[in-house]
Amino acid sequence: MIFVTGGCGFIGSNFILQWFENCNEELLNIDKLTYAGNPENLSSTQANPLYKFVKMDITSADDLKMLFLKHKPRAVVHFAAESHVDRSISGPFEFIHTNIIGTFQLLEETRRYWGQLDANYQKNFRFLHVSTDEVFGSLTAEEPAFSEKTAYAPNSPYSASKASSDHLVRAYFHTYKLPTVTSNCSNNYGSYQFPEKLIPLCILNALQNKNLTIYGDGTNVRDWLYVTDHCHALRLILEKGRPGETYNVGGLNEMKNIEVVDALCKILDDLRPRKDGKSYLELKTFVRDRPGHDQRYAINADKIMHELDWKPQESFATGLSKTVNWYLQNENWIANVTSGAYQEWIQKNYGDRT
Ligand code: NAD
Ligand code: DAU
């Protein structure tokens, strides 16, 4: 079997759904179920005898040790993390705890278990660390896209914590020969994304006639990748990626935030016109910028495209349209994730921003 950490989050749950569409192998999902973890994302897999779930914190070494002894996985795919930049600015502790200490404990327990395997199992074992392009820092408009050789220069507590975890993963390969592989991916979007991130937040706000909050002047650039394309890349890296290597994954789709919000508004105008006949574009509101806001991310994905024959299947137009449709069709999911603590976060982050 394989272990997946953080499988109840956005990318992890898409990965698990895609896993069972393509593979006939057991999978154990290890998730602490923070505010971002939602078992409802995986309700369609509950009856699958190949799917197993344990509610657990990856910082707990004893619990991890027990799981490795009991299940003897052939691979670990590590998604579990605190993932939202704005939350890392208002409260960095959990990011240090889960992203650095959690990854360290997971690496340690993986190493302990892996060290007892016979040579052939050791060789075929993989630890796939799912990381981000934010570790490379910020680009100007003229600079070339991030490659696997770009120096790390993280600027937020989130990206610094992910950079630390990447370094630990690298060190475990070099020092202990644990067969690790790391992916550094750009901004994902798609179904099941928690509505604190730009795209789902704007969809939900638009549907409630609330302001679409754009930080600064809206010219910051991100490279958007549809989540199932990322999951496909991860499955390829898991099976064919070379130990000790890192792979950049991106959508070949750089856009200014303002362009993303405009595109969303136009799709919504089409699919769910406002009752007053006005365009959703009128809800756009520029608000105080995110501190230390990275100006531009861009990914050079040549390595994974050439070495593993991967390329994104969705264009931004098709991916965004699927995403908006998914949110329109899943009102119950939205209602369940936006009660209680979610409202407190929205008040904390946006309350005095305009
Ligand atoms: P998410 O916030 O939606 O989900 C994180 C999951 O991890 C949740 O299910 C949560 O319950 C779980 N978790 C958190 N702390 C835990 C702990 N201590 N022990 C066990 N489980 C814990 O995140 P996401 O957007 O799905 O991102 C998944 C991974 O991919 C992260 O490592 C992130 O850094 C990376 N990544 C995300 C993006 C993106 O655009 N979202 C892009 C590139 C890389
Ligand atoms: O690049 C990969 C990263 O992408 C992942 O590692 C992170 O886990 C993921 O959260 C994402 O980080 P960003 O900070 O780029 O994503 P977010 O959706 O928060 O913001 C996207 C852009 O939109 C960013 O420039 C900030 C801006 N923004 C965001 C929000 C929430 C706004 O203008 N208004 C908003 O209300």
Short mmCIF file of C-alpha atoms and ligand atoms in Angstrom, two decimals:
data_model
loop_
_atom_site.label_atom_id
_atom_site.label_comp_id
_atom_site.label_asym_id
_atom_site.label_seq_id
_atom_site.Cartn_x
_atom_site.Cartn_y
_atom_site.Cartn_z
CA MET A 1 0.00 0.00 0.00
CA ILE A 2 0.92 3.65 -0.11
CA PHE A 3 0.59 6.27 2.65
CA VAL A 4 -0.85 9.68 1.82
CA THR A 5 -0.63 12.50 4.38
CA GLY A 6 -3.12 15.39 4.22
CA GLY A 7 -5.47 13.46 1.94
CA CYS A 8 -8.57 15.28 3.18
CA GLY A 9 -7.32 18.64 1.91
CA PHE A 10 -7.78 20.13 -1.55
CA ILE A 11 -4.99 18.50 -3.58
CA GLY A 12 -4.76 15.37 -1.42
CA SER A 13 -8.42 14.49 -1.91
CA ASN A 14 -8.19 15.07 -5.67
CA PHE A 15 -5.09 12.83 -5.67
CA ILE A 16 -6.92 10.05 -3.82
CA LEU A 17 -9.95 10.24 -6.10
CA GLN A 18 -7.67 10.03 -9.14
CA TRP A 19 -5.65 7.22 -7.52
CA PHE A 20 -8.69 4.95 -7.29
CA GLU A 21 -9.75 5.80 -10.84
CA ASN A 22 -6.37 4.51 -12.06
CA CYS A 23 -4.82 2.14 -9.51
CA ASN A 24 -5.81 -1.01 -7.77
CA GLU A 25 -3.63 -0.57 -4.70
CA GLU A 26 -4.42 0.11 -1.06
CA LEU A 27 -4.00 3.65 0.23
CA LEU A 28 -3.92 4.86 3.83
CA ASN A 29 -4.85 8.52 4.30
CA ILE A 30 -3.28 10.11 7.39
CA ASP A 31 -4.91 13.44 8.19
CA LYS A 32 -5.30 15.54 11.34
CA LEU A 33 -8.52 17.09 9.99
CA THR A 34 -7.65 20.73 10.58
CA TYR A 35 -10.08 23.40 9.33
CA ALA A 36 -8.78 22.58 5.81
CA GLY A 37 -9.34 18.82 6.02
CA ASN A 38 -12.75 17.58 4.98
CA PRO A 39 -13.54 13.83 4.87
CA GLU A 40 -16.68 14.71 2.85
CA ASN A 41 -14.36 15.27 -0.15
CA LEU A 42 -13.78 11.51 -0.13
CA SER A 43 -17.31 10.28 0.54
CA SER A 44 -17.31 8.43 -2.79
CA THR A 45 -14.31 6.29 -1.68
CA GLN A 46 -15.62 5.34 1.78
CA ALA A 47 -17.03 2.03 0.56
CA ASN A 48 -13.88 1.10 -1.34
CA PRO A 49 -12.10 -1.67 0.62
CA LEU A 50 -8.75 -0.40 -0.70
CA TYR A 51 -9.23 2.96 1.08
CA LYS A 52 -8.24 3.42 4.71
CA PHE A 53 -8.25 6.53 6.87
CA VAL A 54 -6.67 7.44 10.16
CA LYS A 55 -7.15 10.77 11.95
CA MET A 56 -3.65 11.58 13.11
CA ASP A 57 -1.17 14.40 13.51
CA ILE A 58 2.06 13.87 11.55
CA THR A 59 4.02 15.52 14.36
CA SER A 60 3.25 12.48 16.55
CA ALA A 61 6.25 10.15 16.13
CA ASP A 62 4.82 7.28 18.21
CA ASP A 63 1.63 7.13 16.17
CA LEU A 64 3.59 7.22 12.92
CA LYS A 65 5.87 4.42 14.12
CA MET A 66 2.86 2.23 14.83
CA LEU A 67 1.36 2.88 11.39
CA PHE A 68 4.56 1.97 9.57
CA LEU A 69 4.91 -1.28 11.56
CA LYS A 70 1.30 -2.23 10.94
CA HIS A 71 0.91 -1.37 7.26
CA LYS A 72 4.40 -1.60 5.70
CA PRO A 73 3.88 0.88 2.84
CA ARG A 74 5.93 0.94 -0.35
CA ALA A 75 5.70 4.75 -0.59
CA VAL A 76 4.71 7.92 1.25
CA VAL A 77 3.11 10.84 -0.60
CA HIS A 78 3.35 13.84 1.72
CA PHE A 79 0.75 16.60 1.24
CA ALA A 80 -0.03 17.45 4.89
CA ALA A 81 0.74 21.10 5.59
CA GLU A 82 -0.62 24.42 6.62
CA SER A 83 -1.02 25.95 3.16
CA HIS A 84 -2.50 29.48 3.26
CA VAL A 85 -0.05 32.41 3.04
CA ASP A 86 -2.37 34.93 4.75
CA ARG A 87 -2.84 32.60 7.73
CA SER A 88 0.94 32.18 7.98
CA ILE A 89 1.24 35.96 8.27
CA SER A 90 -1.32 36.28 11.05
CA GLY A 91 -0.20 33.12 12.89
CA PRO A 92 3.05 31.43 11.81
CA PHE A 93 3.38 28.90 14.67
CA GLU A 94 1.25 26.13 13.15
CA PHE A 95 3.23 26.46 9.91
CA ILE A 96 6.52 25.86 11.70
CA HIS A 97 5.02 23.03 13.73
CA THR A 98 3.34 21.06 10.95
CA ASN A 99 5.41 21.96 7.90
CA ILE A 100 8.85 21.70 9.51
CA ILE A 101 8.51 19.53 12.64
CA GLY A 102 5.80 17.39 11.02
CA THR A 103 7.90 16.74 7.92
CA PHE A 104 10.91 15.99 10.12
CA GLN A 105 8.99 13.43 12.21
CA LEU A 106 7.58 11.84 9.08
CA LEU A 107 11.05 11.60 7.54
CA GLU A 108 12.48 10.13 10.76
CA GLU A 109 9.82 7.44 11.08
CA THR A 110 10.04 6.68 7.36
CA ARG A 111 13.81 6.31 7.67
CA ARG A 112 13.48 4.03 10.70
CA TYR A 113 11.02 1.78 8.88
CA TRP A 114 12.85 1.92 5.52
CA GLY A 115 16.18 1.03 7.22
CA GLN A 116 14.74 -2.38 8.21
CA LEU A 117 13.55 -3.34 4.72
CA ASP A 118 15.55 -5.71 2.54
CA ALA A 119 17.69 -4.19 -0.20
CA ASN A 120 15.20 -4.63 -3.02
CA TYR A 121 12.31 -3.05 -1.08
CA GLN A 122 14.63 -0.24 0.01
CA LYS A 123 15.56 0.50 -3.59
CA ASN A 124 11.96 0.65 -4.79
CA PHE A 125 10.63 2.67 -1.83
CA ARG A 126 9.71 6.33 -2.46
CA PHE A 127 9.07 9.37 -0.26
CA LEU A 128 7.34 11.97 -2.46
CA HIS A 129 7.35 15.42 -0.88
CA VAL A 130 4.71 17.74 -2.36
CA SER A 131 6.06 21.27 -2.29
CA THR A 132 5.52 24.65 -3.87
CA ASP A 133 7.05 27.16 -6.27
CA GLU A 134 6.81 29.79 -3.51
CA VAL A 135 10.13 28.54 -2.07
CA PHE A 136 11.89 30.31 -4.98
CA GLY A 137 10.61 33.76 -3.96
CA SER A 138 9.48 36.48 -6.32
CA LEU A 139 10.31 37.22 -9.99
CA THR A 140 10.32 40.53 -11.85
CA ALA A 141 8.43 40.67 -15.16
CA GLU A 142 11.69 40.15 -17.09
CA GLU A 143 13.29 37.31 -15.10
CA PRO A 144 13.19 33.75 -16.48
CA ALA A 145 10.78 31.26 -14.92
CA PHE A 146 11.85 29.16 -11.91
CA SER A 147 13.84 26.07 -12.86
CA GLU A 148 14.92 23.24 -10.58
CA LYS A 149 18.26 25.08 -10.23
CA THR A 150 16.79 28.41 -9.05
CA ALA A 151 18.09 29.35 -5.59
CA TYR A 152 15.60 29.29 -2.72
CA ALA A 153 14.46 32.75 -1.50
CA PRO A 154 11.20 32.32 0.46
CA ASN A 155 9.43 35.51 1.58
CA SER A 156 6.49 34.43 3.78
CA PRO A 157 6.38 32.26 6.90
CA TYR A 158 4.50 29.71 4.76
CA SER A 159 7.11 29.56 2.00
CA ALA A 160 9.97 29.62 4.54
CA SER A 161 8.43 26.63 6.32
CA LYS A 162 7.99 24.76 3.03
CA ALA A 163 11.59 25.63 2.04
CA SER A 164 12.80 24.21 5.37
CA SER A 165 10.89 21.00 4.75
CA ASP A 166 12.35 20.74 1.24
CA HIS A 167 15.85 21.09 2.69
CA LEU A 168 15.18 18.36 5.24
CA VAL A 169 13.92 16.04 2.49
CA ARG A 170 17.05 16.78 0.44
CA ALA A 171 19.26 16.10 3.48
CA TYR A 172 17.61 12.72 4.15
CA PHE A 173 18.44 11.67 0.59
CA HIS A 174 22.05 12.81 0.76
CA THR A 175 22.78 11.69 4.31
CA TYR A 176 20.75 8.51 4.68
CA LYS A 177 20.08 7.63 1.01
CA LEU A 178 16.32 7.58 1.71
CA PRO A 179 14.83 7.56 -1.84
CA THR A 180 13.06 10.93 -1.77
CA VAL A 181 11.64 12.97 -4.65
CA THR A 182 10.30 16.53 -4.36
CA SER A 183 7.82 18.37 -6.57
CA ASN A 184 7.55 22.18 -6.63
CA CYS A 185 4.23 23.16 -8.12
CA SER A 186 2.51 26.43 -8.99
CA ASN A 187 -0.99 27.62 -7.95
CA ASN A 188 -3.62 24.90 -8.17
CA TYR A 189 -7.34 25.46 -8.66
CA GLY A 190 -10.31 23.12 -9.06
CA SER A 191 -12.95 21.28 -7.05
CA TYR A 192 -12.76 20.92 -3.24
CA GLN A 193 -10.47 23.94 -2.77
CA PHE A 194 -11.14 25.61 0.58
CA PRO A 195 -12.71 29.03 -0.04
CA GLU A 196 -9.91 31.04 1.54
CA LYS A 197 -7.81 30.89 -1.68
CA LEU A 198 -8.38 33.46 -4.45
CA ILE A 199 -10.51 31.49 -6.94
CA PRO A 200 -13.02 29.75 -4.65
CA LEU A 201 -13.20 32.81 -2.39
CA CYS A 202 -14.18 35.00 -5.35
CA ILE A 203 -16.75 32.47 -6.58
CA LEU A 204 -18.42 32.31 -3.16
CA ASN A 205 -18.30 36.07 -2.62
CA ALA A 206 -19.75 36.72 -6.08
CA LEU A 207 -22.64 34.34 -5.43
CA GLN A 208 -23.44 36.26 -2.24
CA ASN A 209 -23.05 39.68 -3.89
CA LYS A 210 -20.03 40.43 -1.69
CA ASN A 211 -16.89 42.34 -2.67
CA LEU A 212 -14.26 40.49 -4.71
CA THR A 213 -11.19 41.51 -2.71
CA ILE A 214 -8.12 42.14 -4.86
CA TYR A 215 -4.88 42.75 -2.95
CA GLY A 216 -2.84 45.80 -3.98
CA ASP A 217 -3.23 46.75 -7.64
CA GLY A 218 -4.04 43.22 -8.85
CA THR A 219 -0.95 42.96 -11.09
CA ASN A 220 0.67 40.09 -9.17
CA VAL A 221 1.19 37.13 -11.45
CA ARG A 222 0.62 33.46 -10.67
CA ASP A 223 0.92 30.38 -12.90
CA TRP A 224 -2.38 28.46 -12.61
CA LEU A 225 -2.61 24.68 -12.93
CA TYR A 226 -5.81 22.63 -12.81
CA VAL A 227 -5.58 20.30 -9.82
CA THR A 228 -6.08 17.00 -11.69
CA ASP A 229 -3.10 17.89 -13.91
CA HIS A 230 -1.01 18.31 -10.77
CA CYS A 231 -2.23 14.95 -9.43
CA HIS A 232 -1.32 13.25 -12.70
CA ALA A 233 2.17 14.79 -12.48
CA LEU A 234 2.52 13.46 -8.93
CA ARG A 235 1.58 9.92 -9.95
CA LEU A 236 4.21 10.06 -12.70
CA ILE A 237 6.86 11.40 -10.32
CA LEU A 238 5.99 8.68 -7.81
CA GLU A 239 6.41 5.90 -10.37
CA LYS A 240 9.18 7.26 -12.60
CA GLY A 241 10.85 10.19 -10.81
CA ARG A 242 14.52 9.73 -9.98
CA PRO A 243 15.44 9.59 -6.26
CA GLY A 244 17.18 12.73 -5.04
CA GLU A 245 15.67 14.84 -7.82
CA THR A 246 13.21 17.71 -7.71
CA TYR A 247 10.60 18.39 -10.42
CA ASN A 248 8.94 21.73 -11.14
CA VAL A 249 5.28 21.45 -12.13
CA GLY A 250 3.34 24.33 -13.67
CA GLY A 251 0.41 25.20 -15.88
CA LEU A 252 2.30 27.21 -18.54
CA ASN A 253 -0.35 29.77 -17.75
CA GLU A 254 0.82 33.02 -16.17
CA MET A 255 -1.97 35.45 -15.32
CA LYS A 256 -2.36 38.66 -13.36
CA ASN A 257 -4.77 38.31 -10.44
CA ILE A 258 -7.02 40.93 -11.98
CA GLU A 259 -7.25 38.85 -15.17
CA VAL A 260 -8.21 35.79 -13.15
CA VAL A 261 -10.99 37.67 -11.37
CA ASP A 262 -12.23 39.16 -14.66
CA ALA A 263 -12.37 35.69 -16.24
CA LEU A 264 -14.32 34.35 -13.26
CA CYS A 265 -16.82 37.21 -13.41
CA LYS A 266 -17.46 36.60 -17.10
CA ILE A 267 -18.11 32.87 -16.57
CA LEU A 268 -20.48 33.67 -13.71
CA ASP A 269 -22.28 36.35 -15.76
CA ASP A 270 -22.96 33.59 -18.26
CA LEU A 271 -23.86 30.73 -15.94
CA ARG A 272 -25.57 32.55 -13.05
CA PRO A 273 -26.52 36.12 -14.12
CA ARG A 274 -27.12 38.55 -11.24
CA LYS A 275 -30.75 39.37 -10.49
CA ASP A 276 -30.19 43.13 -10.98
CA GLY A 277 -28.75 42.53 -14.47
CA LYS A 278 -25.36 44.03 -13.52
CA SER A 279 -22.06 42.22 -14.16
CA TYR A 280 -20.12 40.55 -11.35
CA LEU A 281 -17.23 42.74 -12.52
CA GLU A 282 -18.82 45.56 -10.50
CA LEU A 283 -18.02 43.68 -7.27
CA LYS A 284 -14.25 43.98 -7.81
CA THR A 285 -12.70 45.88 -4.87
CA PHE A 286 -9.03 46.75 -4.41
CA VAL A 287 -7.95 46.29 -0.79
CA ARG A 288 -4.78 46.69 1.29
CA ASP A 289 -2.01 44.46 -0.03
CA ARG A 290 -0.70 41.28 1.56
CA PRO A 291 2.53 42.11 3.46
CA GLY A 292 5.59 40.86 1.52
CA HIS A 293 3.35 39.95 -1.42
CA ASP A 294 5.43 38.11 -4.07
CA GLN A 295 5.03 39.89 -7.40
CA ARG A 296 5.37 37.04 -9.86
CA TYR A 297 5.73 33.26 -9.96
CA ALA A 298 6.47 31.38 -13.18
CA ILE A 299 7.46 27.77 -13.70
CA ASN A 300 9.81 26.24 -16.22
CA ALA A 301 8.36 22.71 -16.45
CA ASP A 302 10.75 21.42 -19.14
CA LYS A 303 12.25 18.74 -16.91
CA ILE A 304 9.01 16.92 -16.06
CA MET A 305 7.70 17.42 -19.60
CA HIS A 306 10.76 15.86 -21.23
CA GLU A 307 11.80 13.32 -18.62
CA LEU A 308 8.37 12.03 -17.57
CA ASP A 309 6.36 12.97 -20.66
CA TRP A 310 3.88 15.07 -18.66
CA LYS A 311 1.92 18.05 -19.83
CA PRO A 312 -1.23 19.76 -18.56
CA GLN A 313 -4.45 18.52 -20.17
CA GLU A 314 -6.69 21.45 -19.16
CA SER A 315 -6.44 24.99 -20.50
CA PHE A 316 -7.26 27.79 -18.06
CA ALA A 317 -10.58 28.34 -19.87
CA THR A 318 -11.71 24.70 -19.58
CA GLY A 319 -10.35 24.29 -16.04
CA LEU A 320 -11.94 27.47 -14.75
CA SER A 321 -15.27 26.66 -16.31
CA LYS A 322 -15.23 23.17 -14.70
CA THR A 323 -14.29 24.75 -11.38
CA VAL A 324 -17.10 27.33 -11.41
CA ASN A 325 -19.62 24.66 -12.41
CA TRP A 326 -18.43 22.44 -9.55
CA TYR A 327 -19.00 25.20 -6.97
CA LEU A 328 -22.41 26.00 -8.47
CA GLN A 329 -23.42 22.35 -8.17
CA ASN A 330 -22.11 21.75 -4.66
CA GLU A 331 -24.00 24.15 -2.44
CA ASN A 332 -24.12 21.69 0.46
CA TRP A 333 -20.35 21.29 0.44
CA ILE A 334 -20.02 25.08 0.51
CA ALA A 335 -22.54 25.44 3.34
CA ASN A 336 -20.70 22.82 5.41
CA VAL A 337 -17.24 24.39 5.07
CA THR A 338 -18.30 28.01 5.54
CA SER A 339 -19.97 27.79 8.92
CA GLY A 340 -18.41 28.78 12.24
CA ALA A 341 -14.63 29.19 12.20
CA TYR A 342 -14.60 30.12 8.51
CA GLN A 343 -16.57 33.30 9.23
CA GLU A 344 -14.11 34.23 11.97
CA TRP A 345 -11.21 33.93 9.51
CA ILE A 346 -12.95 36.11 6.90
CA GLN A 347 -13.59 38.79 9.53
CA LYS A 348 -9.98 38.61 10.77
CA ASN A 349 -8.36 38.83 7.31
CA TYR A 350 -10.73 41.21 5.53
CA GLY A 351 -12.53 43.08 8.33
CA ASP A 352 -10.31 46.18 8.33
CA ARG A 353 -8.63 45.76 4.95
CA THR A 354 -10.47 48.20 2.70
P1 NAD B 1 -4.92 22.12 2.22
O1 NAD B 1 -4.69 23.20 3.21
O2 NAD B 1 -6.16 22.15 1.41
O3 NAD B 1 -4.88 20.69 2.94
C1 NAD B 1 -3.93 20.36 3.91
C2 NAD B 1 -4.34 19.03 4.54
O4 NAD B 1 -3.31 18.68 5.49
C3 NAD B 1 -5.66 19.11 5.31
O5 NAD B 1 -6.43 17.96 5.03
C4 NAD B 1 -5.23 19.12 6.77
O6 NAD B 1 -6.19 18.56 7.65
C5 NAD B 1 -3.95 18.29 6.71
N1 NAD B 1 -3.03 18.58 7.82
C6 NAD B 1 -2.62 19.82 8.23
N2 NAD B 1 -1.80 19.69 9.29
C7 NAD B 1 -1.67 18.36 9.55
C8 NAD B 1 -0.96 17.61 10.49
N3 NAD B 1 -0.18 18.19 11.44
N4 NAD B 1 -1.04 16.24 10.47
C9 NAD B 1 -1.82 15.64 9.53
N5 NAD B 1 -2.54 16.30 8.60
C10 NAD B 1 -2.47 17.66 8.62
O7 NAD B 1 -3.63 22.11 1.29
P2 NAD B 1 -3.52 21.88 -0.29
O8 NAD B 1 -3.79 23.15 -0.98
O9 NAD B 1 -4.25 20.64 -0.64
O10 NAD B 1 -1.95 21.61 -0.39
C11 NAD B 1 -1.42 20.30 -0.16
C12 NAD B 1 0.09 20.35 -0.27
O11 NAD B 1 0.47 20.84 -1.56
C13 NAD B 1 0.75 21.29 0.73
O12 NAD B 1 1.93 20.69 1.19
C14 NAD B 1 1.05 22.55 -0.07
O13 NAD B 1 2.18 23.21 0.45
C15 NAD B 1 1.33 21.96 -1.44
N6 NAD B 1 1.03 22.84 -2.59
C16 NAD B 1 -0.18 23.47 -2.68
C17 NAD B 1 -0.46 24.25 -3.81
C18 NAD B 1 -1.81 24.95 -3.99
O14 NAD B 1 -1.96 25.74 -4.92
N7 NAD B 1 -2.78 24.69 -3.14
C19 NAD B 1 0.50 24.39 -4.82
C20 NAD B 1 1.73 23.74 -4.68
C21 NAD B 1 1.98 22.95 -3.56
O1 DAU B 2 2.22 28.97 -5.77
C1 DAU B 2 1.76 27.87 -5.05
C2 DAU B 2 0.99 28.33 -3.84
O2 DAU B 2 -0.25 28.85 -4.31
C3 DAU B 2 0.76 27.24 -2.80
O3 DAU B 2 2.00 26.81 -2.29
C4 DAU B 2 -0.11 27.75 -1.66
O4 DAU B 2 -0.41 26.69 -0.76
C5 DAU B 2 -1.41 28.29 -2.25
O5 DAU B 2 -2.20 28.85 -1.22
C6 DAU B 2 -1.12 29.34 -3.32
O6 DAU B 2 -0.55 30.54 -2.71
P1 DAU B 2 -1.01 32.01 -3.15
O7 DAU B 2 -0.73 32.92 -2.03
O8 DAU B 2 -0.48 32.35 -4.49
O9 DAU B 2 -2.60 31.72 -3.32
P2 DAU B 2 -3.88 32.60 -2.94
O10 DAU B 2 -5.05 31.96 -3.59
O11 DAU B 2 -3.96 32.91 -1.49
O12 DAU B 2 -3.58 33.97 -3.71
C7 DAU B 2 -3.40 34.00 -5.12
C8 DAU B 2 -3.09 35.44 -5.50
O13 DAU B 2 -4.27 36.24 -5.28
C9 DAU B 2 -2.01 36.08 -4.65
O14 DAU B 2 -1.25 36.97 -5.46
C10 DAU B 2 -2.77 36.86 -3.58
C11 DAU B 2 -4.04 37.26 -4.32
N1 DAU B 2 -5.26 37.38 -3.49
C12 DAU B 2 -5.61 36.37 -2.65
C13 DAU B 2 -6.74 36.45 -1.89
C14 DAU B 2 -7.10 35.33 -0.94
C15 DAU B 2 -6.07 38.51 -3.61
O15 DAU B 2 -5.76 39.43 -4.41
N2 DAU B 2 -7.20 38.57 -2.85
C16 DAU B 2 -7.57 37.62 -1.97
O16 DAU B 2 -8.61 37.78 -1.29
#
